[in-house]
CSV table of C-alpha atoms and ligand atoms in Angstrom, one decimal:
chain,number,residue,atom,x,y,z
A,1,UNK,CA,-5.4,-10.3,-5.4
A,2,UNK,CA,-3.1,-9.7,-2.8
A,3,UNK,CA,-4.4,-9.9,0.6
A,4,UNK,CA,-3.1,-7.2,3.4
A,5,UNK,CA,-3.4,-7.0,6.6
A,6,UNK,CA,-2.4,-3.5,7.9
A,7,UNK,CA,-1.0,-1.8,11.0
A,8,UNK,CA,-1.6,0.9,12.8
A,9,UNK,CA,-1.1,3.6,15.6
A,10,UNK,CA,-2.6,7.0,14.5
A,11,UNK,CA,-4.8,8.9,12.5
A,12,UNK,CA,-4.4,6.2,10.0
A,13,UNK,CA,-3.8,9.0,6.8
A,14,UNK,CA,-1.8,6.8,5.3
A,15,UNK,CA,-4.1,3.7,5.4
A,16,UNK,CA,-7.0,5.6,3.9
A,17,UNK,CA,-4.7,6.4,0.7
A,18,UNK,CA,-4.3,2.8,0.6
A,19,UNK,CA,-8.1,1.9,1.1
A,20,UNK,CA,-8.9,4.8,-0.9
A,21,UNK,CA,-6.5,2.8,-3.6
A,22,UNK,CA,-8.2,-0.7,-3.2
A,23,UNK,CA,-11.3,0.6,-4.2
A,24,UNK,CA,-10.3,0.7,-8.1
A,25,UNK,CA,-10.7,-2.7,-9.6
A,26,UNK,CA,-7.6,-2.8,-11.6
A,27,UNK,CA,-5.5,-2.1,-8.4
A,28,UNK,CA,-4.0,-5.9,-7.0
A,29,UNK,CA,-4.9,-5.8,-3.6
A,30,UNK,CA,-7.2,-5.7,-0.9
A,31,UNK,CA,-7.1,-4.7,3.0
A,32,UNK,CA,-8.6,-7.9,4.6
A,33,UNK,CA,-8.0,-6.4,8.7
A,34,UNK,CA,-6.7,-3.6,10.3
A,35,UNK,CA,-5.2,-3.8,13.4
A,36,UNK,CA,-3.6,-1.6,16.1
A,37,UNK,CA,-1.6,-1.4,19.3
A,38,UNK,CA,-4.4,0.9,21.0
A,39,UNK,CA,-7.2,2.9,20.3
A,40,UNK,CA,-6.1,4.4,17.4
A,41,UNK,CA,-7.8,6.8,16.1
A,42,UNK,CA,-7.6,5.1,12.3
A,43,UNK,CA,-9.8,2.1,13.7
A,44,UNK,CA,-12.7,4.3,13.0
A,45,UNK,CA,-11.6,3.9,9.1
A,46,UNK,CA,-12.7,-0.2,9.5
A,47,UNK,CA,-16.5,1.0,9.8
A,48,UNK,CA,-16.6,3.6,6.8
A,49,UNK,CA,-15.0,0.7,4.6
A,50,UNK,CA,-16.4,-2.4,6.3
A,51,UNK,CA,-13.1,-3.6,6.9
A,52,UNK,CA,-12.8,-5.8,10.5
A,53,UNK,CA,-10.5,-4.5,13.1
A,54,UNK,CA,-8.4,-5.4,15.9
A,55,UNK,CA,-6.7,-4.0,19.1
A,56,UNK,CA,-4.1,-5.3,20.9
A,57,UNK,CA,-3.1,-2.6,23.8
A,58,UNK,CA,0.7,-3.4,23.9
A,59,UNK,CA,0.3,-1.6,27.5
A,60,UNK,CA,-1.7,-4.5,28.4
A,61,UNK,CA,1.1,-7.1,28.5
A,62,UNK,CA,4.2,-6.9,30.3
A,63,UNK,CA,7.1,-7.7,27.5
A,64,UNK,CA,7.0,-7.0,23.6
A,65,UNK,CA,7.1,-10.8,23.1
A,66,UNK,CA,4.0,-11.4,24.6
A,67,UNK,CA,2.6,-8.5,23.1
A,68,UNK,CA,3.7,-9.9,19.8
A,69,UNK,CA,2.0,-13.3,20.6
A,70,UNK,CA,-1.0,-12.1,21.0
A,71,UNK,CA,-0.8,-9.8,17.7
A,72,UNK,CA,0.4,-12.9,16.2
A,73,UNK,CA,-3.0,-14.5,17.1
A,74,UNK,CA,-5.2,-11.8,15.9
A,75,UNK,CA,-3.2,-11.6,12.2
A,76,UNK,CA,-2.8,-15.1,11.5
A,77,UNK,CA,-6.5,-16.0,11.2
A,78,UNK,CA,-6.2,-13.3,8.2
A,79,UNK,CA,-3.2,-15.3,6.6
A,80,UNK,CA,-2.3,-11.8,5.1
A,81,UNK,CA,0.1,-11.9,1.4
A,82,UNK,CA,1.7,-8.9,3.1
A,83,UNK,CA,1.7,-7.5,6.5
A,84,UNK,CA,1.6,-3.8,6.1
A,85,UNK,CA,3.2,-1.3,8.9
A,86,UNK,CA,1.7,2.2,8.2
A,87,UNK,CA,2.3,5.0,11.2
A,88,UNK,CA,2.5,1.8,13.9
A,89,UNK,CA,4.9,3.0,16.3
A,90,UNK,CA,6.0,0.1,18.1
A,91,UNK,CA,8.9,-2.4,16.9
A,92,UNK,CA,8.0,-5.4,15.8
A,93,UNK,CA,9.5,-8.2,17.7
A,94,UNK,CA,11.5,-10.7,16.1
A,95,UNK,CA,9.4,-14.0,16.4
A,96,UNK,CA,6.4,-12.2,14.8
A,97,UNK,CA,9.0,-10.7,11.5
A,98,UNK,CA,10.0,-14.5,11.5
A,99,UNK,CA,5.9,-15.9,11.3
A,100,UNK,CA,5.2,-13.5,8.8
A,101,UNK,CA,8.2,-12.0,7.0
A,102,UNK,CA,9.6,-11.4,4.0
A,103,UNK,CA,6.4,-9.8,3.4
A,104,UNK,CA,6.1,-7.4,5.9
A,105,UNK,CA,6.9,-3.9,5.0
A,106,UNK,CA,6.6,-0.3,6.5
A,107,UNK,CA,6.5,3.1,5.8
A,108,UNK,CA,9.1,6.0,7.1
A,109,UNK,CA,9.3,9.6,7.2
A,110,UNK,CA,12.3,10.4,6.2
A,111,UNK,CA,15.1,9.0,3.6
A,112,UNK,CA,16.6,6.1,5.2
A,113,UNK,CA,19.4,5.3,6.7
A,114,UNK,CA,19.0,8.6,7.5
A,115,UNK,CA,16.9,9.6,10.5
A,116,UNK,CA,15.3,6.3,11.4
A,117,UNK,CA,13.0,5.3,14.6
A,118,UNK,CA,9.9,7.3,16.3
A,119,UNK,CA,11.2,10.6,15.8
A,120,UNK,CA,13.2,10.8,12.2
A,121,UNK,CA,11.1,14.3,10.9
A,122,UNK,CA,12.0,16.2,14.2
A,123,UNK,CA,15.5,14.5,14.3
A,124,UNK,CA,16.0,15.9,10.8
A,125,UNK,CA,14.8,19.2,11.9
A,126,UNK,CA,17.0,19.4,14.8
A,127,UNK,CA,19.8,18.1,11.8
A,128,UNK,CA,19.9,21.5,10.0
A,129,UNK,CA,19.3,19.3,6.9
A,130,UNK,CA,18.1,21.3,3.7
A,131,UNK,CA,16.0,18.1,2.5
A,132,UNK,CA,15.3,14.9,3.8
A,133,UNK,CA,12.4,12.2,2.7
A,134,UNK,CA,10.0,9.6,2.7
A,135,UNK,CA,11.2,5.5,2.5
A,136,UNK,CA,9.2,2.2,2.2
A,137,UNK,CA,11.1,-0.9,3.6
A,138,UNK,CA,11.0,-4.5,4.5
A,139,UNK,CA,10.9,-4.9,8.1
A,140,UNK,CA,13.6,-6.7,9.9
A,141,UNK,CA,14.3,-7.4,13.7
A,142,UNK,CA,16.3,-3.7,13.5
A,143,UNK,CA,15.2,0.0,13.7
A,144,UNK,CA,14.2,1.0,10.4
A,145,UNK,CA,17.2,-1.2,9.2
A,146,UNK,CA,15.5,-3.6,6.9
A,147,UNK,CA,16.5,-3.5,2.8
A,148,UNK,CA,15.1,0.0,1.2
A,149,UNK,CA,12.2,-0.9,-1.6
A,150,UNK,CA,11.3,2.9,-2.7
A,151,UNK,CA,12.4,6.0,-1.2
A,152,UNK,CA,12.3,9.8,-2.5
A,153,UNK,CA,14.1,13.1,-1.3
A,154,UNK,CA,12.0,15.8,0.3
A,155,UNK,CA,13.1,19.7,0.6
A,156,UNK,CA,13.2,21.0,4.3
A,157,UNK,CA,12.1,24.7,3.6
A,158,UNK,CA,13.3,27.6,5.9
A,159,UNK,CA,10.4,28.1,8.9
A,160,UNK,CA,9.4,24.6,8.9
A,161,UNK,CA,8.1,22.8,12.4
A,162,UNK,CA,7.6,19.0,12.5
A,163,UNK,CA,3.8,19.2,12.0
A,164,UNK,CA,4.8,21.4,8.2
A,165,UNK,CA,7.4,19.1,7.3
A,166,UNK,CA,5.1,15.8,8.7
A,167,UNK,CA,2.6,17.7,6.3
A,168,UNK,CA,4.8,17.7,3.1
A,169,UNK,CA,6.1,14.2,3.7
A,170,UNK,CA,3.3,12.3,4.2
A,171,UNK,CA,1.6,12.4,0.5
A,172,UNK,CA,5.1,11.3,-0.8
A,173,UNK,CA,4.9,8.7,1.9
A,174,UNK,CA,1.6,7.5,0.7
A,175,UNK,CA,2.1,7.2,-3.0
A,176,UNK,CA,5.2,5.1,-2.6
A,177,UNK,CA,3.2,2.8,-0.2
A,178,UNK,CA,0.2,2.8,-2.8
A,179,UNK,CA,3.4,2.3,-5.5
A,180,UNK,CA,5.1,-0.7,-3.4
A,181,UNK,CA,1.8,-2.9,-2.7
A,182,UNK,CA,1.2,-2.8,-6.6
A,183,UNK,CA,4.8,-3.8,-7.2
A,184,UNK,CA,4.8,-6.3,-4.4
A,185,UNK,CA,1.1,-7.6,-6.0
A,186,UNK,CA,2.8,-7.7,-9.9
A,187,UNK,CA,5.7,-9.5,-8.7
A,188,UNK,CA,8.0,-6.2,-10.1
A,189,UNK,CA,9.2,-6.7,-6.2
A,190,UNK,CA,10.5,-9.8,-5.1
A,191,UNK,CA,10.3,-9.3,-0.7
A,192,UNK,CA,11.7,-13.2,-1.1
A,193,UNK,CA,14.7,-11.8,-3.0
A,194,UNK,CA,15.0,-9.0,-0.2
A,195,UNK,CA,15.1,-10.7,2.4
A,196,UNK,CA,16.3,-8.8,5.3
A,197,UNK,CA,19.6,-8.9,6.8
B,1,GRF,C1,3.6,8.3,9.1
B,1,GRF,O1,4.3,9.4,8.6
B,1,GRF,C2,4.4,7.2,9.4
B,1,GRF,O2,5.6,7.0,8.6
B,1,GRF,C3,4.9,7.6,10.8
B,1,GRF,O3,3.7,8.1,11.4
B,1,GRF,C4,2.9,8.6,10.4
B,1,GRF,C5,1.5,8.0,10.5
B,1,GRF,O4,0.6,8.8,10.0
B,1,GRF,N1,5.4,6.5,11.6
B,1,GRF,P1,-1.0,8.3,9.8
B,1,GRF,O5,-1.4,7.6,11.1
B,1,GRF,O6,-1.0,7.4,8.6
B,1,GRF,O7,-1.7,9.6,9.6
């Protein structure tokens, strides 16, 4: 059983697909903590599946590194199998992808190397681009640069706005997360054999 600790920064839609996942016996892994960089509003998703939770404001501490030390602190006690980045929108810095990579991964809307860091469905909006998509990766000390490990194309339809194209990405999005963790958990994904450039 594959133990995850997971990350977050928003409404956390994408964490309850996963929880939502765990909950079928057959499915390899389990969310042991969720943690986040301020009061998300996904924390609230510990208490309706008794999972503990963690904050760590990154406002509260005057560099990323220190910020990073103290996340390290809260995560390690976990000693998660995979450190899961879904909608946390901060970078990781590098001494905390050293502690607890290969097996930290995150989730990305839009087909990358297109379109990465906080903004990639307006970018690709503002791109004129006719489709554009949903990636999961293995985090590295880059933007959004770390080795693809599923990815699929999305259509940008005519009259779309961010929160539309958000919409139609984020189910994609989900099921290639839900996809990933089992293939991390079965071994069908190696992140050793991955590991990030
Ligand atoms: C996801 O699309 C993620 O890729 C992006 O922010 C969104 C988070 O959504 N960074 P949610 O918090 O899971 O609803």
């Amino acid at each position: 059983m594959l133990e995850l600790v997971v990350l977050i920064s928003g409404t956390g839609s994408n964490l309850r697909a996963l929880l939502e996942a765990t909950r079928d016996a057959e499915y390899p892994a389990r969310v042991v903590a969720i943690g986040a960089d301020r009061d998300a509003e996904g924390l609230q998703l510990g208490e309706e599946y008794s999972i503990p939770t963690f904050t760590v404001p990154f406002t509260r501490y005057a560099t990323r590194a220190e910020w990073g030390a103290a996340l390290a602190e809260q995560i390690r006690p976990w000693t998660p199998d995979l450190l899961v980045l879904s909608g946390l929108m901060r970078l990781l810095p590098p001494a905390v992808v050293a502690e607890f990579g290969p097996a930290v991964i995150n989730t990305h809307p839009a087909y990358l190397p297109e379109f990465p860091g906080a903004h990639g469905v307006r970018d690709a909006l503002a791109a004129g681009v006719t489709e554009t998509g949903a990636s999961v990766i293995a985090v590295d000390d880059g933007v959004d640069s770390g080795p693809i490990l599923a990815q699929e194309r999305i259509p940008v339809l005519p009259g779309d706005t961010e929160s539309t194209l958000h919409d139609r990405i984020k189910p994609v999005e989900r099921r290639l997360l839900i996809q990933t963790v089992l293939d991390i958990a079965n071994g069908h994904i190696d992140l050793k054999g991955t590991t990030p450039a």
